[in-house]
Amino acid sequence: MTATADLATPLLDQAMARLRAQETGAPPPDATLTIAEMAERTGVSAHTLRYYERIGLLEVARDASGHRVYTATDFARVLFLTRMRMTGMPIRDLKRYVALAAAGEETIPERRAMLLARRDAVKAQLTELQFALDTIEAKLTGYGCVPGPEFKPAPLRRAEPAPAGR
Amino acid sequence: MTATADLATPLLDQAMARLRAQETGAPPPDATLTIAEMAERTGVSAHTLRYYERIGLLEVARDASGHRVYTATDFARVLFLTRMRMTGMPIRDLKRYVALAAAGEETIPERRAMLLARRDAVKAQLTELQFALDTIEAKLTGYGCVPGPEFKPAPLRRAEPAPAGR
DNA sequence: GTAGCCCTTCGAGCGCGCTCGAAGGCAACC
DNA sequence: GGTTGCCTTCGAGCGCGCTCGAAGGGCTAC
């Protein structure tokens, strides 16, 4: 994809980078990573990793020279953050979530509530996206395009019953 | 949903407004609409409707007093635009698409290419969103939430990339 | 030593997509 | 005539999420 330059979708490219990261740059066992390695493996730029730390989404140890030392836990957290960001969860909410997580067990109810809200939001988004996809394919048909020789619209299991037909 | 105020997701709310618009504010037969009526029925604010027109996404007729007069065609276009926007399609691309559509039949190949690219992007997004949803539900399970109707007591934390780590 | 390179902090800047406010027109009603 | 209220144009401003550049530190290789 990204066939035509002016159709480039940065968000999607980043997302694909992250997917690749999840597949190829699998979480290291208990090795540590430099910021450059983290950037490469998570698909999140070093600039952005520093930014996330600055705003309190991450708390990263330093080595003797003051360089950041990322652990497997940090790696997992960055993946979590990027997945939540992908769903459109605002950074302000992620900050709150992370703060709650740092605060201890008694914040679990609120964290759970946040996740439940996010889950509902994501389900709604899936419904909407499917709706938009239907719109696109209808228009493609109008432009003399067959919906496609491919069998499955997407390699995903339908999370939701499709939104009332179309 | 939108249980807690600081979890509010404007995007989602707008999206829901639009969904409602599609259901309730069904396209008028061949009546015309004022900007306020369009705003109400599409869930797109009057400010934004004017903005869309200003940047060339819309071309709206005026009445004798210079007030905008929206037709059913305009309504349909606004719905199309909002659905494409929902997929993350940048306004710049929509501008190009609209310009092509205005240019005539010979631009159909390029329009088709844009739609195909967008279709792929949306499919990728669906996959990603589903992935994120899985992540959320796994974490919810860890927080003692059952994803389904059946209840299983899960007092133990699942080994998850818990950002709650620390 | 010094070159190269990756790292650090800090603050400013940017692109996107709205969002808003000011200033005024026109029509209807009291 | 005056008030209300929705409409107009125009340009400025804003919130978000990065993104970048400047200025400098420390390590290794030559």
Short mmCIF file of C-alpha atoms (C1' of nucleotides) in Angstrom, two decimals:
data_model
loop_
_atom_site.label_atom_id
_atom_site.label_comp_id
_atom_site.label_asym_id
_atom_site.label_seq_id
_atom_site.Cartn_x
_atom_site.Cartn_y
_atom_site.Cartn_z
CA MET A 1 0.00 0.00 0.00
CA THR A 2 0.94 3.64 0.15
CA ALA A 3 0.87 3.29 -3.57
CA THR A 4 0.51 6.94 -4.36
CA ALA A 5 2.60 9.45 -2.54
CA ASP A 6 -0.08 11.99 -1.81
CA LEU A 7 -2.27 9.35 -0.36
CA ALA A 8 0.29 8.53 2.26
CA THR A 9 -1.21 8.01 5.67
CA PRO A 10 1.45 8.61 8.29
CA LEU A 11 -0.71 7.15 11.00
CA LEU A 12 -1.05 3.95 9.11
CA ASP A 13 2.63 3.77 8.32
CA GLN A 14 3.47 4.20 11.95
CA ALA A 15 0.94 1.58 12.81
CA MET A 16 2.44 -0.84 10.35
CA ALA A 17 5.86 -0.13 11.76
CA ARG A 18 4.51 -1.01 15.15
CA LEU A 19 2.94 -4.18 13.92
CA ARG A 20 6.24 -5.13 12.39
CA ALA A 21 7.90 -4.26 15.65
CA GLN A 22 5.60 -6.56 17.52
CA GLU A 23 6.36 -9.40 15.17
CA THR A 24 10.05 -9.02 14.50
CA GLY A 25 11.42 -7.01 17.38
CA ALA A 26 9.98 -9.33 19.94
CA PRO A 27 10.47 -8.28 23.55
CA PRO A 28 14.01 -9.08 24.62
CA PRO A 29 14.31 -11.60 27.45
CA ASP A 30 15.86 -9.50 30.15
CA ALA A 31 18.34 -7.64 28.09
CA THR A 32 18.25 -3.86 28.06
CA LEU A 33 17.85 -1.54 25.13
CA THR A 34 19.17 1.84 24.20
CA ILE A 35 16.78 4.50 23.04
CA ALA A 36 17.77 3.87 19.43
CA GLU A 37 17.03 0.19 19.78
CA MET A 38 13.70 0.90 21.40
CA ALA A 39 12.86 3.29 18.60
CA GLU A 40 13.69 0.71 15.99
CA ARG A 41 11.81 -2.11 17.67
CA THR A 42 8.70 -0.24 18.70
CA GLY A 43 8.45 2.04 15.71
CA VAL A 44 8.28 4.99 18.09
CA SER A 45 10.90 7.62 17.39
CA ALA A 46 13.56 8.42 19.95
CA HIS A 47 12.20 11.96 20.07
CA THR A 48 8.78 10.61 20.92
CA LEU A 49 10.13 8.18 23.49
CA ARG A 50 11.80 11.09 25.27
CA TYR A 51 8.57 13.06 24.97
CA TYR A 52 6.57 10.24 26.54
CA GLU A 53 9.00 10.11 29.39
CA ARG A 54 8.90 13.87 29.82
CA ILE A 55 5.15 13.87 30.21
CA GLY A 56 5.20 10.99 32.65
CA LEU A 57 4.08 8.08 30.54
CA LEU A 58 7.35 6.32 31.07
CA GLU A 59 9.99 6.24 33.73
CA VAL A 60 13.28 5.02 32.41
CA ALA A 61 16.47 4.16 34.26
CA ARG A 62 19.86 5.64 33.30
CA ASP A 63 23.28 4.13 33.03
CA ALA A 64 26.45 5.63 34.45
CA SER A 65 26.69 8.12 31.59
CA GLY A 66 23.10 9.25 31.97
CA HIS A 67 21.92 7.34 28.91
CA ARG A 68 18.48 5.76 29.04
CA VAL A 69 18.30 2.05 29.72
CA TYR A 70 15.07 0.40 28.61
CA THR A 71 13.96 -2.92 30.05
CA ALA A 72 11.55 -5.51 28.72
CA THR A 73 8.92 -3.99 30.98
CA ASP A 74 9.47 -0.62 29.37
CA PHE A 75 9.17 -2.26 25.99
CA ALA A 76 5.85 -3.81 26.96
CA ARG A 77 4.58 -0.53 28.25
CA VAL A 78 5.48 1.28 25.06
CA LEU A 79 3.62 -1.34 23.07
CA PHE A 80 0.62 -0.91 25.33
CA LEU A 81 0.75 2.86 25.00
CA THR A 82 0.98 2.73 21.23
CA ARG A 83 -1.92 0.34 21.00
CA MET A 84 -4.05 2.57 23.16
CA ARG A 85 -2.97 5.61 21.14
CA MET A 86 -3.96 3.74 18.01
CA THR A 87 -7.48 3.54 19.32
CA GLY A 88 -7.55 7.31 19.66
CA MET A 89 -7.15 7.33 23.41
CA PRO A 90 -5.91 10.79 24.29
CA ILE A 91 -2.53 11.13 25.94
CA ARG A 92 -4.17 12.90 28.84
CA ASP A 93 -6.11 9.73 29.62
CA LEU A 94 -3.03 7.59 29.27
CA LYS A 95 -1.27 9.87 31.72
CA ARG A 96 -4.07 9.35 34.18
CA TYR A 97 -4.01 5.60 33.68
CA VAL A 98 -0.28 5.40 34.19
CA ALA A 99 -0.51 7.58 37.27
CA LEU A 100 -3.18 5.28 38.68
CA ALA A 101 -1.08 2.23 37.93
CA ALA A 102 1.79 3.80 39.80
CA ALA A 103 -0.46 4.61 42.72
CA GLY A 104 -1.17 1.05 43.67
CA GLU A 105 -3.79 -1.63 43.87
CA GLU A 106 -6.57 0.52 45.22
CA THR A 107 -6.80 2.32 41.90
CA ILE A 108 -7.75 -0.84 40.06
CA PRO A 109 -11.46 -0.02 39.98
CA GLU A 110 -10.82 3.26 38.23
CA ARG A 111 -8.36 1.68 35.84
CA ARG A 112 -10.91 -0.98 35.07
CA ALA A 113 -13.52 1.67 34.41
CA MET A 114 -11.16 3.40 32.02
CA LEU A 115 -10.50 0.19 30.16
CA LEU A 116 -14.18 -0.60 29.96
CA ALA A 117 -14.87 2.83 28.54
CA ARG A 118 -12.08 2.39 26.06
CA ARG A 119 -13.35 -1.03 25.09
CA ASP A 120 -16.75 0.40 24.31
CA ALA A 121 -15.15 3.18 22.33
CA VAL A 122 -13.12 0.72 20.31
CA LYS A 123 -16.14 -1.41 19.58
CA ALA A 124 -17.99 1.65 18.38
CA GLN A 125 -15.03 2.55 16.21
CA LEU A 126 -14.98 -0.91 14.70
CA THR A 127 -18.63 -0.52 13.81
CA GLU A 128 -18.03 2.87 12.29
CA LEU A 129 -15.00 1.75 10.35
CA GLN A 130 -16.88 -1.18 8.95
CA PHE A 131 -19.58 1.24 7.91
CA ALA A 132 -17.05 3.45 6.17
CA LEU A 133 -15.56 0.40 4.48
CA ASP A 134 -18.97 -0.49 3.13
CA THR A 135 -19.31 3.03 1.81
CA ILE A 136 -15.95 2.84 0.07
CA GLU A 137 -16.69 -0.52 -1.48
CA ALA A 138 -20.08 0.62 -2.68
CA LYS A 139 -18.41 3.58 -4.37
CA LEU A 140 -15.74 1.35 -5.85
CA THR A 141 -18.43 -0.83 -7.32
CA GLY A 142 -19.91 2.31 -8.82
CA TYR A 143 -16.52 3.06 -10.38
CA GLY A 144 -16.49 -0.33 -12.06
CA CYS A 145 -14.49 -2.15 -9.48
CA VAL A 146 -15.40 -5.56 -8.30
CA PRO A 147 -15.31 -5.77 -4.55
CA GLY A 148 -12.36 -8.05 -4.98
CA PRO A 149 -11.25 -11.61 -5.64
CA GLU A 150 -10.17 -11.85 -2.06
CA PHE A 151 -12.52 -13.85 0.08
CA LYS A 152 -12.14 -12.35 3.50
CA PRO A 153 -12.66 -8.63 3.86
CA ALA A 154 -10.14 -8.70 6.64
CA PRO A 155 -8.27 -11.34 8.61
CA LEU A 156 -10.12 -10.35 11.70
CA ARG A 157 -12.96 -11.90 13.48
CA ARG A 158 -15.89 -9.61 13.55
CA ALA A 159 -15.83 -8.12 16.98
CA GLU A 160 -19.29 -6.80 16.56
CA PRO A 161 -22.34 -7.72 14.69
CA ALA A 162 -22.20 -5.58 11.62
CA PRO A 163 -24.03 -2.29 12.00
CA ALA A 164 -27.51 -2.84 10.69
CA GLY A 165 -26.60 -3.86 7.20
CA ARG A 166 -25.89 -0.80 5.19
CA MET B 1 -20.33 4.71 28.10
CA THR B 2 -18.64 8.01 28.55
CA ALA B 3 -19.16 7.16 32.17
CA THR B 4 -16.40 9.33 33.49
CA ALA B 5 -16.04 12.86 32.30
CA ASP B 6 -12.30 12.82 31.78
CA LEU B 7 -12.60 9.78 29.62
CA ALA B 8 -14.76 11.62 27.17
CA THR B 9 -13.73 10.99 23.60
CA PRO B 10 -14.85 13.88 21.45
CA LEU B 11 -14.16 11.90 18.33
CA LEU B 12 -16.42 9.17 19.46
CA ASP B 13 -19.14 11.54 20.49
CA GLN B 14 -19.04 13.21 17.14
CA ALA B 15 -19.11 9.83 15.51
CA MET B 16 -22.13 8.82 17.51
CA ALA B 17 -23.81 12.06 16.59
CA ARG B 18 -23.18 11.21 12.99
CA LEU B 19 -24.52 7.72 13.37
CA ARG B 20 -27.61 9.17 14.92
CA ALA B 21 -27.78 11.64 12.08
CA GLN B 22 -27.72 8.85 9.57
CA GLU B 23 -30.55 7.09 11.31
CA THR B 24 -32.80 9.90 12.42
CA GLY B 25 -32.00 12.82 10.16
CA ALA B 26 -32.50 10.80 7.04
CA PRO B 27 -31.75 12.59 3.79
CA PRO B 28 -34.61 14.87 2.90
CA PRO B 29 -36.42 14.04 -0.33
CA ASP B 30 -35.69 17.13 -2.37
CA ALA B 31 -36.29 19.70 0.28
CA THR B 32 -33.51 22.13 1.13
CA LEU B 33 -31.86 22.70 4.46
CA THR B 34 -30.44 25.68 6.24
CA ILE B 35 -26.97 25.46 7.71
CA ALA B 36 -28.45 24.96 11.17
CA GLU B 37 -30.55 22.06 9.95
CA MET B 38 -27.57 20.51 8.21
CA ALA B 39 -25.55 20.85 11.37
CA GLU B 40 -28.21 19.16 13.40
CA ARG B 41 -28.77 16.33 10.98
CA THR B 42 -25.19 15.56 10.09
CA GLY B 43 -23.67 16.22 13.48
CA VAL B 44 -21.20 18.58 11.79
CA SER B 45 -21.20 22.04 13.32
CA ALA B 46 -22.23 25.05 11.26
CA HIS B 47 -18.73 26.41 11.79
CA THR B 48 -17.25 23.27 10.34
CA LEU B 49 -19.69 23.21 7.43
CA ARG B 50 -18.59 26.73 6.52
CA TYR B 51 -14.99 25.66 6.93
CA TYR B 52 -15.47 22.71 4.59
CA GLU B 53 -16.99 25.00 2.03
CA ARG B 54 -14.19 27.51 2.44
CA ILE B 55 -11.55 24.92 1.68
CA GLY B 56 -13.43 23.59 -1.32
CA LEU B 57 -14.93 20.38 -0.03
CA LEU B 58 -18.41 21.69 -0.61
CA GLU B 59 -20.05 24.13 -2.95
CA VAL B 60 -23.30 25.38 -1.61
CA ALA B 61 -25.95 27.53 -3.26
CA ARG B 62 -27.32 30.72 -1.67
CA ASP B 63 -30.78 32.12 -1.42
CA ALA B 64 -31.76 35.71 -2.16
CA SER B 65 -30.40 36.89 1.18
CA GLY B 66 -27.09 35.15 0.72
CA HIS B 67 -27.92 32.35 3.14
CA ARG B 68 -26.67 28.86 2.34
CA VAL B 69 -29.14 26.43 0.84
CA TYR B 70 -28.19 22.78 1.24
CA THR B 71 -29.67 20.11 -1.00
CA ALA B 72 -30.00 16.38 -0.53
CA THR B 73 -26.88 16.02 -2.65
CA ASP B 74 -24.98 18.25 -0.27
CA PHE B 75 -26.28 16.19 2.61
CA ALA B 76 -25.02 13.01 1.00
CA ARG B 77 -21.67 14.55 0.34
CA VAL B 78 -21.28 15.68 3.93
CA LEU B 79 -22.06 12.16 5.10
CA PHE B 80 -19.47 10.81 2.71
CA LEU B 81 -16.90 13.32 3.87
CA THR B 82 -17.50 12.57 7.52
CA ARG B 83 -17.22 8.86 6.94
CA MET B 84 -13.96 9.29 5.13
CA ARG B 85 -12.71 11.62 7.84
CA MET B 86 -13.66 8.98 10.37
CA THR B 87 -11.24 6.60 8.71
CA GLY B 88 -8.47 9.11 9.21
CA MET B 89 -8.40 10.27 5.61
CA PRO B 90 -6.69 13.65 5.65
CA ILE B 91 -8.61 16.65 4.46
CA ARG B 92 -5.95 17.30 1.89
CA ASP B 93 -6.80 13.99 0.23
CA LEU B 94 -10.49 14.70 0.39
CA LYS B 95 -9.85 18.01 -1.31
CA ARG B 96 -8.06 16.22 -4.08
CA TYR B 97 -10.84 13.68 -4.40
CA VAL B 98 -13.52 16.35 -4.57
CA ALA B 99 -11.50 18.30 -7.12
CA LEU B 100 -11.19 15.17 -9.25
CA ALA B 101 -14.89 14.48 -8.96
CA ALA B 102 -15.57 18.00 -10.13
CA ALA B 103 -13.17 17.60 -13.04
CA GLY B 104 -15.15 14.95 -14.83
CA GLU B 105 -15.23 11.35 -15.89
CA GLU B 106 -11.64 11.08 -17.00
CA THR B 107 -10.49 11.36 -13.41
CA ILE B 108 -12.27 8.18 -12.41
CA PRO B 109 -9.13 6.05 -12.50
CA GLU B 110 -7.36 8.26 -10.02
CA ARG B 111 -10.42 8.46 -7.81
CA ARG B 112 -10.65 4.70 -7.91
CA ALA B 113 -7.00 4.44 -6.92
CA MET B 114 -7.62 6.74 -3.97
CA LEU B 115 -10.55 4.67 -2.84
CA LEU B 116 -8.59 1.45 -3.19
CA ALA B 117 -5.78 2.89 -1.11
CA ARG B 118 -8.26 4.05 1.48
CA ARG B 119 -9.94 0.67 1.51
CA ASP B 120 -6.63 -1.00 2.28
CA ALA B 121 -5.93 1.53 4.97
CA VAL B 122 -9.28 0.93 6.58
CA LYS B 123 -8.78 -2.81 6.52
CA ALA B 124 -5.43 -2.38 8.20
CA GLN B 125 -7.05 -0.15 10.79
CA LEU B 126 -9.69 -2.75 11.47
CA THR B 127 -7.00 -5.31 12.09
CA GLU B 128 -5.13 -2.97 14.37
CA LEU B 129 -8.20 -1.98 16.29
CA GLN B 130 -9.12 -5.58 16.82
CA PHE B 131 -5.64 -6.15 18.12
CA ALA B 132 -5.98 -3.27 20.53
CA LEU B 133 -9.34 -4.57 21.64
CA ASP B 134 -7.77 -7.93 22.43
CA THR B 135 -5.15 -6.14 24.49
CA ILE B 136 -7.78 -4.25 26.43
CA GLU B 137 -9.83 -7.34 27.10
CA ALA B 138 -6.81 -9.28 28.23
CA LYS B 139 -6.02 -6.53 30.69
CA LEU B 140 -9.60 -6.38 31.85
CA THR B 141 -9.45 -10.06 32.56
CA GLY B 142 -6.37 -9.37 34.61
CA TYR B 143 -8.32 -6.78 36.53
CA GLY B 144 -10.95 -9.33 37.43
CA CYS B 145 -13.34 -8.52 34.66
CA VAL B 146 -14.95 -11.18 32.60
CA PRO B 147 -15.17 -10.33 28.96
CA GLY B 148 -18.17 -12.52 28.41
CA PRO B 149 -21.41 -13.30 30.22
CA GLU B 150 -20.00 -16.22 32.13
CA PHE B 151 -18.30 -15.29 35.32
CA LYS B 152 -15.05 -16.81 36.36
CA PRO B 153 -13.32 -15.53 39.44
CA ALA B 154 -9.86 -14.46 38.36
CA PRO B 155 -8.18 -13.14 41.46
CA LEU B 156 -4.77 -13.77 39.98
CA ARG B 157 -3.09 -11.27 37.73
CA ARG B 158 -2.49 -12.65 34.33
CA ALA B 159 1.01 -12.35 33.00
CA GLU B 160 0.33 -9.34 30.82
CA PRO B 161 2.58 -6.66 29.55
CA ALA B 162 1.21 -4.83 32.54
CA PRO B 163 2.28 -1.23 32.35
CA ALA B 164 1.08 -1.30 35.88
CA GLY B 165 4.39 -2.95 36.52
CA ARG B 166 6.84 -1.03 38.57
"C1'" DG C 1 44.46 14.67 20.36
"C1'" DT C 2 40.52 14.77 17.53
"C1'" DA C 3 36.86 12.80 14.71
"C1'" DG C 4 32.70 10.63 14.72
"C1'" DC C 5 28.77 9.26 16.70
"C1'" DC C 6 25.19 8.61 19.74
"C1'" DC C 7 23.54 10.33 23.67
"C1'" DT C 8 21.74 14.23 26.85
"C1'" DT C 9 18.41 18.53 28.06
"C1'" DC C 10 15.65 22.31 26.83
"C1'" DG C 11 12.47 24.96 24.59
"C1'" DA C 12 10.51 26.34 20.43
"C1'" DG C 13 7.88 25.21 16.28
"C1'" DC C 14 4.66 22.84 13.34
"C1'" DG C 15 0.71 20.61 10.85
"C1'" DC C 16 -3.80 19.39 11.37
"C1'" DG C 17 -8.54 20.27 11.93
"C1'" DC C 18 -11.22 22.70 13.59
"C1'" DT C 19 -13.27 26.61 16.71
"C1'" DC C 20 -14.32 31.02 17.91
"C1'" DG C 21 -15.28 35.97 18.04
"C1'" DA C 22 -16.06 40.31 15.94
"C1'" DA C 23 -18.80 43.05 13.04
"C1'" DG C 24 -22.58 43.42 10.43
"C1'" DG C 25 -27.02 42.05 7.18
"C1'" DC C 26 -31.73 40.80 6.79
"C1'" DA C 27 -36.40 39.41 8.29
"C1'" DA C 28 -39.99 39.03 11.52
"C1'" DC C 29 -42.37 40.45 15.49
"C1'" DC C 30 -43.82 43.79 19.23
"C1'" DG D 1 -38.69 52.12 15.32
"C1'" DG D 2 -36.47 48.72 18.10
"C1'" DT D 3 -35.37 44.09 19.45
"C1'" DT D 4 -34.48 39.36 18.58
"C1'" DG D 5 -32.30 35.93 16.23
"C1'" DC D 6 -30.18 33.50 12.70
"C1'" DC D 7 -27.40 34.32 9.07
"C1'" DT D 8 -23.04 36.27 6.66
"C1'" DT D 9 -17.57 36.99 6.11
"C1'" DC D 10 -13.05 37.21 7.82
"C1'" DG D 11 -9.18 36.20 10.24
"C1'" DA D 12 -7.18 34.79 14.41
"C1'" DG D 13 -6.56 31.25 17.96
"C1'" DC D 14 -6.34 26.76 19.97
"C1'" DG D 15 -5.47 21.87 21.51
"C1'" DC D 16 -3.20 17.93 20.32
"C1'" DG D 17 0.73 15.21 19.53
"C1'" DC D 18 4.50 15.26 18.19
"C1'" DT D 19 9.02 17.04 15.85
"C1'" DC D 20 13.04 19.46 15.56
"C1'" DG D 21 17.26 22.08 16.43
"C1'" DA D 22 20.72 23.91 19.32
"C1'" DA D 23 24.29 23.16 22.50
"C1'" DG D 24 26.92 20.11 24.80
"C1'" DG D 25 28.73 15.31 27.19
"C1'" DG D 26 31.10 10.98 26.89
"C1'" DC D 27 32.82 6.90 24.55
"C1'" DT D 28 35.66 4.56 21.01
"C1'" DA D 29 38.80 4.42 16.97
"C1'" DC D 30 42.44 6.26 14.64
#
